[in-house]
Coordinates of C-alpha atoms (C1' of nucleotides) in Angstrom, one line a residue:
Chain A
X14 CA 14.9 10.9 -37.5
X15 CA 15.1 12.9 -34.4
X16 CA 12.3 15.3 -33.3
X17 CA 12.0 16.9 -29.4
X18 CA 10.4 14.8 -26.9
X19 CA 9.2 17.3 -24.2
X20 CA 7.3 15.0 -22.0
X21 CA 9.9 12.4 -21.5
X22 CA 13.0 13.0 -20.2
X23 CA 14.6 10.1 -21.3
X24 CA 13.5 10.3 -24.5
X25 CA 16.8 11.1 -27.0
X26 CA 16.1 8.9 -29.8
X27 CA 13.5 8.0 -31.8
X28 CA 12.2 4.2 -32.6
X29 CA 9.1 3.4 -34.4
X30 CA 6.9 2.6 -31.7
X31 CA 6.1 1.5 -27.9
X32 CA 5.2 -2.4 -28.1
X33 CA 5.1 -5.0 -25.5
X34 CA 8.9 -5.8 -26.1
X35 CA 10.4 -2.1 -25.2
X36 CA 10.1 -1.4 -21.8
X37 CA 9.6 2.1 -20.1
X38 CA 13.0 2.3 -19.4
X39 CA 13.9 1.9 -22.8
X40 CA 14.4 4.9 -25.0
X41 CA 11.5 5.4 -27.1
X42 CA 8.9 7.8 -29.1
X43 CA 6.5 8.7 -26.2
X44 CA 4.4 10.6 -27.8
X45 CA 3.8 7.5 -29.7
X46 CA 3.3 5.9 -26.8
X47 CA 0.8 8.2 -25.6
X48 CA -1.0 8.2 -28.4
X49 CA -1.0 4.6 -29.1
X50 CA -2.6 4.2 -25.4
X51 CA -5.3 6.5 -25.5
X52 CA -6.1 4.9 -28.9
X53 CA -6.2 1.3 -27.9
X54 CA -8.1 2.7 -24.6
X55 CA -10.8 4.3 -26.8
X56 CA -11.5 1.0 -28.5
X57 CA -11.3 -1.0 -25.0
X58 CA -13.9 1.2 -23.9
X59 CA -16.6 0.9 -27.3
X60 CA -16.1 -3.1 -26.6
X61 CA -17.0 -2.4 -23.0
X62 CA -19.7 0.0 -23.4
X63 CA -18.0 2.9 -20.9
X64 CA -17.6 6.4 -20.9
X65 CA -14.8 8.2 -21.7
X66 CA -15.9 11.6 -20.1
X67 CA -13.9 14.7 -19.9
X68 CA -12.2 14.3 -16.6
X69 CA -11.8 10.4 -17.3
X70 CA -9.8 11.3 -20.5
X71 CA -8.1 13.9 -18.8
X72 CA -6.9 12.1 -16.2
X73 CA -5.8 9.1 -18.0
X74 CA -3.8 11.9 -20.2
X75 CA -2.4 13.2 -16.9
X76 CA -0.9 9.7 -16.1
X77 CA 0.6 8.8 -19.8
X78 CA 2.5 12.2 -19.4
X79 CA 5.2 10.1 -17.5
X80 CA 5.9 6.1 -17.1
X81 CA 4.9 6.8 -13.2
X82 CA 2.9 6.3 -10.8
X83 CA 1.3 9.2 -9.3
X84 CA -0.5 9.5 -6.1
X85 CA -4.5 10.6 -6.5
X86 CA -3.9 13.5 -4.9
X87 CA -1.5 14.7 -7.3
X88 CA -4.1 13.7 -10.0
X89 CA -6.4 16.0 -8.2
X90 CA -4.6 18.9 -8.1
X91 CA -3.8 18.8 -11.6
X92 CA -7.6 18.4 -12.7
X93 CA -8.2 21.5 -9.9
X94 CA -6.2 23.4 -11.7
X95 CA -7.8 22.8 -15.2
X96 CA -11.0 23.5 -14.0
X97 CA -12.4 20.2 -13.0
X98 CA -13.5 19.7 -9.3
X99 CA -11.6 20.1 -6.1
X100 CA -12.3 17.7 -4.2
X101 CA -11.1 13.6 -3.5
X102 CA -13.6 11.8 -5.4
X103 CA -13.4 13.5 -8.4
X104 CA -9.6 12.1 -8.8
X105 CA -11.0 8.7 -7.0
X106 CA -13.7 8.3 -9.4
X107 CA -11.7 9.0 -12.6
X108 CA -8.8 6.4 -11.5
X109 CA -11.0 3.6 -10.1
X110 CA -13.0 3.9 -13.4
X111 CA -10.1 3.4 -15.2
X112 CA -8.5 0.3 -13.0
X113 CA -12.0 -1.2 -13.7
X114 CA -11.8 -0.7 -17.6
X115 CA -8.3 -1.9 -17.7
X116 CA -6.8 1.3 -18.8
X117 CA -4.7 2.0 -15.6
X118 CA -3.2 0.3 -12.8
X119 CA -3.4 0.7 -9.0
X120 CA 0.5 0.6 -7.6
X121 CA -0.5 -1.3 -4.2
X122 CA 3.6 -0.4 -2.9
X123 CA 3.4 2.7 -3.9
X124 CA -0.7 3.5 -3.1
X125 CA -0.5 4.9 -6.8
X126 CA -1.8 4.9 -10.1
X127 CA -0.3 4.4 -13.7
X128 CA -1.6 4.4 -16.7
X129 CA -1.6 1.3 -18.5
X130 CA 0.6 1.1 -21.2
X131 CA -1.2 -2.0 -23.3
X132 CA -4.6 -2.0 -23.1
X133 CA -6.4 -4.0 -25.5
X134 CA -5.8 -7.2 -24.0
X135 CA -6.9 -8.2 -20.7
X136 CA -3.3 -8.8 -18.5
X137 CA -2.0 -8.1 -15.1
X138 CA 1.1 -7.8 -15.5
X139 CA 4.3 -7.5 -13.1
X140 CA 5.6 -3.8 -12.2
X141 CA 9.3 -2.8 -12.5
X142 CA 9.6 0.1 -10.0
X143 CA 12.7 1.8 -10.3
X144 CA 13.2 3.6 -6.3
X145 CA 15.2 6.5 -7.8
X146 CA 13.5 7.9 -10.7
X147 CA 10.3 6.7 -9.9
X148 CA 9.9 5.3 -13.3
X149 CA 8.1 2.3 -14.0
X150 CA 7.2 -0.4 -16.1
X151 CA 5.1 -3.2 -17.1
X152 CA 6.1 -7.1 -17.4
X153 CA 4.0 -9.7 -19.0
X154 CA 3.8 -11.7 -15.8
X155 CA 1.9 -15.0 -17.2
X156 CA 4.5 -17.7 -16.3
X157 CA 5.1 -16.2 -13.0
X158 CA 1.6 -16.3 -12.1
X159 CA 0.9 -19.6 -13.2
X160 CA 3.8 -20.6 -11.3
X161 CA 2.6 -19.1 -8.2
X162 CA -0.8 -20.5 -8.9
X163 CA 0.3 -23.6 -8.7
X164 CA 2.3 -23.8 -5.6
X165 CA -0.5 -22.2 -3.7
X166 CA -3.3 -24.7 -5.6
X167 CA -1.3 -27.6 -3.2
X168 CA -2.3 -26.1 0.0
X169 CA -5.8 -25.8 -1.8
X170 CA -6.2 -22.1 -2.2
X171 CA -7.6 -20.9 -4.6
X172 CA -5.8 -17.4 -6.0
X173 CA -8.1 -15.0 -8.0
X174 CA -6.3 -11.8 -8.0
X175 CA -2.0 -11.8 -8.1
X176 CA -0.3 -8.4 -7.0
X177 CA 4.1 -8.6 -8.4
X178 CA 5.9 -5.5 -8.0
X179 CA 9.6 -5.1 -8.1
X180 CA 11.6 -2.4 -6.3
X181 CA 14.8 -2.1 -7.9
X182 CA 16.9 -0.4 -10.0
X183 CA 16.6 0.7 -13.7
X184 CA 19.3 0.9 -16.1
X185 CA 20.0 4.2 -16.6
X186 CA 20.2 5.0 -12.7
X187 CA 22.1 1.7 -12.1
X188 CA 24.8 3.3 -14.0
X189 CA 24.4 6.5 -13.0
X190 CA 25.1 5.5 -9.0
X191 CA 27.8 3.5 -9.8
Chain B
X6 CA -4.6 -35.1 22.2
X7 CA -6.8 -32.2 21.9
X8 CA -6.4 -28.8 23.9
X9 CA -8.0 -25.9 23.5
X10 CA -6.7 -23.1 21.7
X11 CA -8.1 -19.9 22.8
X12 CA -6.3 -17.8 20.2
X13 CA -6.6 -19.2 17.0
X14 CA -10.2 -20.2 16.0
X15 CA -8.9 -22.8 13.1
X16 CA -7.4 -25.1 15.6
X17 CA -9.1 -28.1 16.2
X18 CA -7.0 -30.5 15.6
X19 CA -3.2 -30.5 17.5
X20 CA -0.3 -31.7 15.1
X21 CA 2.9 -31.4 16.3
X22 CA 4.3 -28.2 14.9
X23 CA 3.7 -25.4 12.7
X24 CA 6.4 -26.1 10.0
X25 CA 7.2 -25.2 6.1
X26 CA 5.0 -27.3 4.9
X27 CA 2.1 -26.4 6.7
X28 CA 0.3 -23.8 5.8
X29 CA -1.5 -21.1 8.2
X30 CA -4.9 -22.4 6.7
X31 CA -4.2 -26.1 7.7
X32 CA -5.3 -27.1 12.0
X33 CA -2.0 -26.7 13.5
X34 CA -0.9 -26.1 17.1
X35 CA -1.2 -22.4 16.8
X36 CA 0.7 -21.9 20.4
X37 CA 3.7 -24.0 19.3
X38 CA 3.3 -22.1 16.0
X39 CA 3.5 -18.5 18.3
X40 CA 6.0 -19.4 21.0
X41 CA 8.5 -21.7 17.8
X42 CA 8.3 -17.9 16.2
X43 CA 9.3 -15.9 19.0
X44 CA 11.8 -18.2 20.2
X45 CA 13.2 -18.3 16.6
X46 CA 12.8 -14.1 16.8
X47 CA 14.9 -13.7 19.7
X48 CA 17.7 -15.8 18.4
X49 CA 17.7 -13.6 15.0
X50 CA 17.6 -10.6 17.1
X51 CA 20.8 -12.0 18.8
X52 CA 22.6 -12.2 15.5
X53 CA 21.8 -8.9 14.0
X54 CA 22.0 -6.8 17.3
X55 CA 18.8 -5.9 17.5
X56 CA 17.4 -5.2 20.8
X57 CA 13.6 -7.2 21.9
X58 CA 12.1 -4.4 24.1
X59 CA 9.0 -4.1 25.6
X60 CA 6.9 -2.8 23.4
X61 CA 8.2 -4.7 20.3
X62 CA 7.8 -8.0 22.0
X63 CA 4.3 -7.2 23.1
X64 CA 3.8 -5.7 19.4
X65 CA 4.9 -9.5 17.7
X66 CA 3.1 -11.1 20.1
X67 CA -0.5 -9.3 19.1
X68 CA 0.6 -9.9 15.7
X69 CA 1.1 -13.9 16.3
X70 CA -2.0 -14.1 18.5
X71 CA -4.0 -14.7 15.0
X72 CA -2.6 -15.8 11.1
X73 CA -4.1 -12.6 10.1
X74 CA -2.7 -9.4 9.2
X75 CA -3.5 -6.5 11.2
X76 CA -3.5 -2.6 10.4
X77 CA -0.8 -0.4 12.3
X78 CA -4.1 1.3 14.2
X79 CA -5.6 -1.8 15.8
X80 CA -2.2 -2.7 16.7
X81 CA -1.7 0.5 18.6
X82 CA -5.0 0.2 20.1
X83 CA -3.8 -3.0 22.1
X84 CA -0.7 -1.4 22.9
X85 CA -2.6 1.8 24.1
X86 CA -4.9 -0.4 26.3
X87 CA -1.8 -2.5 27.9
X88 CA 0.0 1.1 28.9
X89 CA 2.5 1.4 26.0
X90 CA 1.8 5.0 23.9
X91 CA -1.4 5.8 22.3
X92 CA 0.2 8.3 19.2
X93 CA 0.6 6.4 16.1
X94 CA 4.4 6.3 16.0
X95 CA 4.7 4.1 18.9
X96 CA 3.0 1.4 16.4
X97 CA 4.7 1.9 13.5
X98 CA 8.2 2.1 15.3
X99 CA 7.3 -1.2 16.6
X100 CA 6.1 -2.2 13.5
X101 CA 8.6 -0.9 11.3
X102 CA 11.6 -2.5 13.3
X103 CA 10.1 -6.2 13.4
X104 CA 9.8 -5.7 9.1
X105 CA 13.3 -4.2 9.4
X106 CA 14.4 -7.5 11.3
X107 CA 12.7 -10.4 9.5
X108 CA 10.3 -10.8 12.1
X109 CA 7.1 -9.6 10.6
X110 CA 6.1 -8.6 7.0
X111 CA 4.0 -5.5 5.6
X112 CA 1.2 -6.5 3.2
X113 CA 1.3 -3.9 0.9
X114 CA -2.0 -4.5 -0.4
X115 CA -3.9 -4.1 2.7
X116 CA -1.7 -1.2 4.4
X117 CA -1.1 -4.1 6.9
X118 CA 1.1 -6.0 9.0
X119 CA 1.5 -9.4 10.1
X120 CA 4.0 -11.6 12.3
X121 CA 6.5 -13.7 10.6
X122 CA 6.1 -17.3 11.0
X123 CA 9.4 -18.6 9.8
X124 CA 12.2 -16.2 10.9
X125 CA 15.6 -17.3 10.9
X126 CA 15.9 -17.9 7.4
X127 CA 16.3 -14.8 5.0
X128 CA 13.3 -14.9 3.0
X129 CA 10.6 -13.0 1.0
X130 CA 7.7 -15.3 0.7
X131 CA 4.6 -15.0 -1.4
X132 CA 1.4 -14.4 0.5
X133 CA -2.1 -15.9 0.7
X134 CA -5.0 -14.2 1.6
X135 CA -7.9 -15.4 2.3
X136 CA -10.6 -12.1 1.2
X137 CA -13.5 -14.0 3.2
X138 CA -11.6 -15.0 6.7
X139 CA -8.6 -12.7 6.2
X140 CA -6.4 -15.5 7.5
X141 CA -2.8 -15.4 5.5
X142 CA -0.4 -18.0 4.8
X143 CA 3.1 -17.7 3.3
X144 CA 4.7 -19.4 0.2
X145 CA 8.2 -20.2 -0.3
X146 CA 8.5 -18.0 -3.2
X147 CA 12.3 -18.3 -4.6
X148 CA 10.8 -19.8 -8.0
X149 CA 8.6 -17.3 -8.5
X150 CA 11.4 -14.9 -7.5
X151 CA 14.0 -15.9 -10.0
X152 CA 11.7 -16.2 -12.7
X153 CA 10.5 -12.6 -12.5
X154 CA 14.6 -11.4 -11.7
X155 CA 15.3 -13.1 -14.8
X156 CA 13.1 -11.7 -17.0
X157 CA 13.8 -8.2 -15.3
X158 CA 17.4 -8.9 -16.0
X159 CA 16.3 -8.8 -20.2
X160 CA 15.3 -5.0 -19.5
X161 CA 18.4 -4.1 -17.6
X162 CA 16.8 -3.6 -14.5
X163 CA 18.2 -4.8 -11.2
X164 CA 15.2 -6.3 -8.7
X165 CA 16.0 -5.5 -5.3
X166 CA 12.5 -6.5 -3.9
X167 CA 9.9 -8.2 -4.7
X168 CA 6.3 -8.3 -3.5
X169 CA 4.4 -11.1 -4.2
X170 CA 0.4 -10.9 -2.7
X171 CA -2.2 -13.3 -4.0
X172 CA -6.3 -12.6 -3.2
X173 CA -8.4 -15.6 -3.2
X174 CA -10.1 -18.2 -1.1
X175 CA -8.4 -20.7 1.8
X176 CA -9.6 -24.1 1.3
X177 CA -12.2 -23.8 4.3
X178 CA -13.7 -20.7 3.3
X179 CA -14.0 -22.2 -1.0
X180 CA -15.8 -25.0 0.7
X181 CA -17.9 -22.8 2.5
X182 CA -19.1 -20.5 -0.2
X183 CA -19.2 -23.1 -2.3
Chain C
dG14 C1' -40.3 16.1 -22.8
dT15 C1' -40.1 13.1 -19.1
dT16 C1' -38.1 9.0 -16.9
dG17 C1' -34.2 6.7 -15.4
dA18 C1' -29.3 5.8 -15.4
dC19 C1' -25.1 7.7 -15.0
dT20 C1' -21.7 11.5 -14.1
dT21 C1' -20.0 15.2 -11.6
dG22 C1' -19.7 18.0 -7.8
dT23 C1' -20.0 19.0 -2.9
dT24 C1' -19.3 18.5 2.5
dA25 C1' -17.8 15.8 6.0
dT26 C1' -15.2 12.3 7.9
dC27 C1' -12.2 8.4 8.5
dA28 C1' -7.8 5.7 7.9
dT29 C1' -3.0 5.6 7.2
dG30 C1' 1.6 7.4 7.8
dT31 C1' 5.4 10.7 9.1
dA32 C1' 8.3 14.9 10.7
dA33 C1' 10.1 17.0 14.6
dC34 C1' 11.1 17.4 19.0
dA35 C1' 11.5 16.2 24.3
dT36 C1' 12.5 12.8 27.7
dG37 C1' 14.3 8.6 29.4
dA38 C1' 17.0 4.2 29.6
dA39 C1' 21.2 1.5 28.3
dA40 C1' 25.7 0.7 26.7
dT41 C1' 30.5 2.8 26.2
dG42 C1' 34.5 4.6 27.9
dG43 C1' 37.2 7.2 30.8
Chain D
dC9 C1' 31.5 5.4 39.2
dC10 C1' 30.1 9.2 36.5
dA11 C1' 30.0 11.5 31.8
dT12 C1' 29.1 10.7 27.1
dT13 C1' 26.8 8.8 23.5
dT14 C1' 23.4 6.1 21.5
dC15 C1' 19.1 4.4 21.1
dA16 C1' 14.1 3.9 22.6
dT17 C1' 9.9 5.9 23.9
dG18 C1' 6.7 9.3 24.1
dT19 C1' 4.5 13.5 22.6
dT20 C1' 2.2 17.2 19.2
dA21 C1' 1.1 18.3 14.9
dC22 C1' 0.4 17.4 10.4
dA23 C1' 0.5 15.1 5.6
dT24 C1' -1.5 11.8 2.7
dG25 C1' -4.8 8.4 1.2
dA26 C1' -9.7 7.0 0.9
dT27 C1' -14.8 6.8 1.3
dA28 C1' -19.8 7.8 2.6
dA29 C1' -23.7 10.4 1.7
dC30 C1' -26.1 13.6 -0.7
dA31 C1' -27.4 17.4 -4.4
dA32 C1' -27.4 18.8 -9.0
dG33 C1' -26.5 18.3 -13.9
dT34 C1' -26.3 15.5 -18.4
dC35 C1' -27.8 12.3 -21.7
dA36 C1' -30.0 8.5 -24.0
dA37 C1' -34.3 6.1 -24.6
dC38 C1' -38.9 5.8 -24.7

DNA sequence: GTTGACTTGTTATCATGTAACATGAAATGG
DNA sequence: CCATTTCATGTTACATGATAACAAGTCAAC
């Protein structure tokens, strides 16, 4: 079954869904993808007892349009132009809400956002950030963390909040430079 | 034998060096720990053909004054004040060269910069920081390294660089709040 | 239907980072 | 020793990222 993906531009073939074992970089349904995100964010949010407002929903749409990260200010200017405000916060307030609700990530490398691909269960995961397309994607990062936990527990600090990103290559523009 | 140590407010103890397996948060000689790094600086320099001017000595050395990271403004300040340029490139060319070298690392999560303390050896360690003192320590990090290439590798991607910043407390500030 | 909490919008400002160009010092090579 | 080239330093100007403080609108709850 093939159908036109026009959002993703690596999309060519269909698969039944976007689960925690197909990455970004993987060819896959997006709109499924999409969908399944804003779905699982919508039940995230009744547990939590947030709002999922206009420009909130909007945004977070704005990010699942691609697997990257985008800068607040390009956020912004995409809300300006649907008629939402014009000004910083607006984008600010929108993606910090989201951060906090677990349905998007802050890119600390890139000083970005992304949407969060699994929501649903509370993670913070590792980031695969391919330098030339941009694209990204998410890593259960659970071993790694512990991992790191433990070395730093031996000097007696305590670590509360882990930050992994890796710059690097994705498959499809691995092969395409060499 | 006790001395004072003007620069780095930790120290009250002196130990005998500022090695691997002490960490930043631990007493140390903090002016063996500076003068072990820059001697170790100028020898990589040597190696890679790098050139140790003026202003990028001074620049490492404001950086090694403290085991804290500093933002590329407040390093540019002391420059400005010792008769170096006040415009914000002359910081970040500084900057920028002693990350390009080994001899200092960017923390990406607080758009700051901080000297290296074990040059000489290729490495990307993990980070510490402290969010109540600020004060930073680095982690051998190969393990944690590996494990995340490896489970990059699975998705096809090729890590190039990894970042590795943990948030929590240093022993003397848990004990503190606690 | 009014209170109170929250959301959205604004203006203004600050912090961080870079592009582009001019000048000056140092190594290279005749 | 001087000319050439390369690299370093400095500048102006600007782009991008982020937040404080305040005004006005929305909505649920009582």
């Amino acid at each position: 079954m093939i159908t036109s993906q026009p959002t993703c531009d690596k999309v060519t073939l269909v698969t039944d869904d976007c689960d925690r074992t197909t990455p970004a970089f993987a060819p896959h349904d997006h709109r499924a993808c999409e969908a399944r995100a804003l779905d699982e964010a919508a039940g995230r949010l009744a547990e939590q007892g947030g709002r999922m407002t206009p420009v909130r929903r909007r945004t977070l749409e704005i990010l699942l349009e691609s697997h990257r990260a985008m800068g607040a200010y390009e956020v912004l200017d995409r809300l300006a132009a649907e008629g939402f405000g014009h000004q910083p916060p607006v984008a600010y307030r929108a993606l910090d809400f989201l951060v906090e609700h677990g349905l998007a990530h802050r890119l600390q490398r890139l000083n970005a956002f992304a949407a969060c691909l699994h929501p649903g269960h509370d993670h913070a995961p590792a980031f695969l950030i391919c330098r030339a397309c941009d694209k990204l994607a998410e890593l259960p990062a659970a071993p790694v963390r512990t991992a790191l936990s433990n070395l730093a527990a031996e000097t007696g600090f305590a670590v509360e909040r882990v930050t992994i990103e890796a710059l690097g290559l994705c498959p499809a523009c691995a092969e395409a430079g060499a």
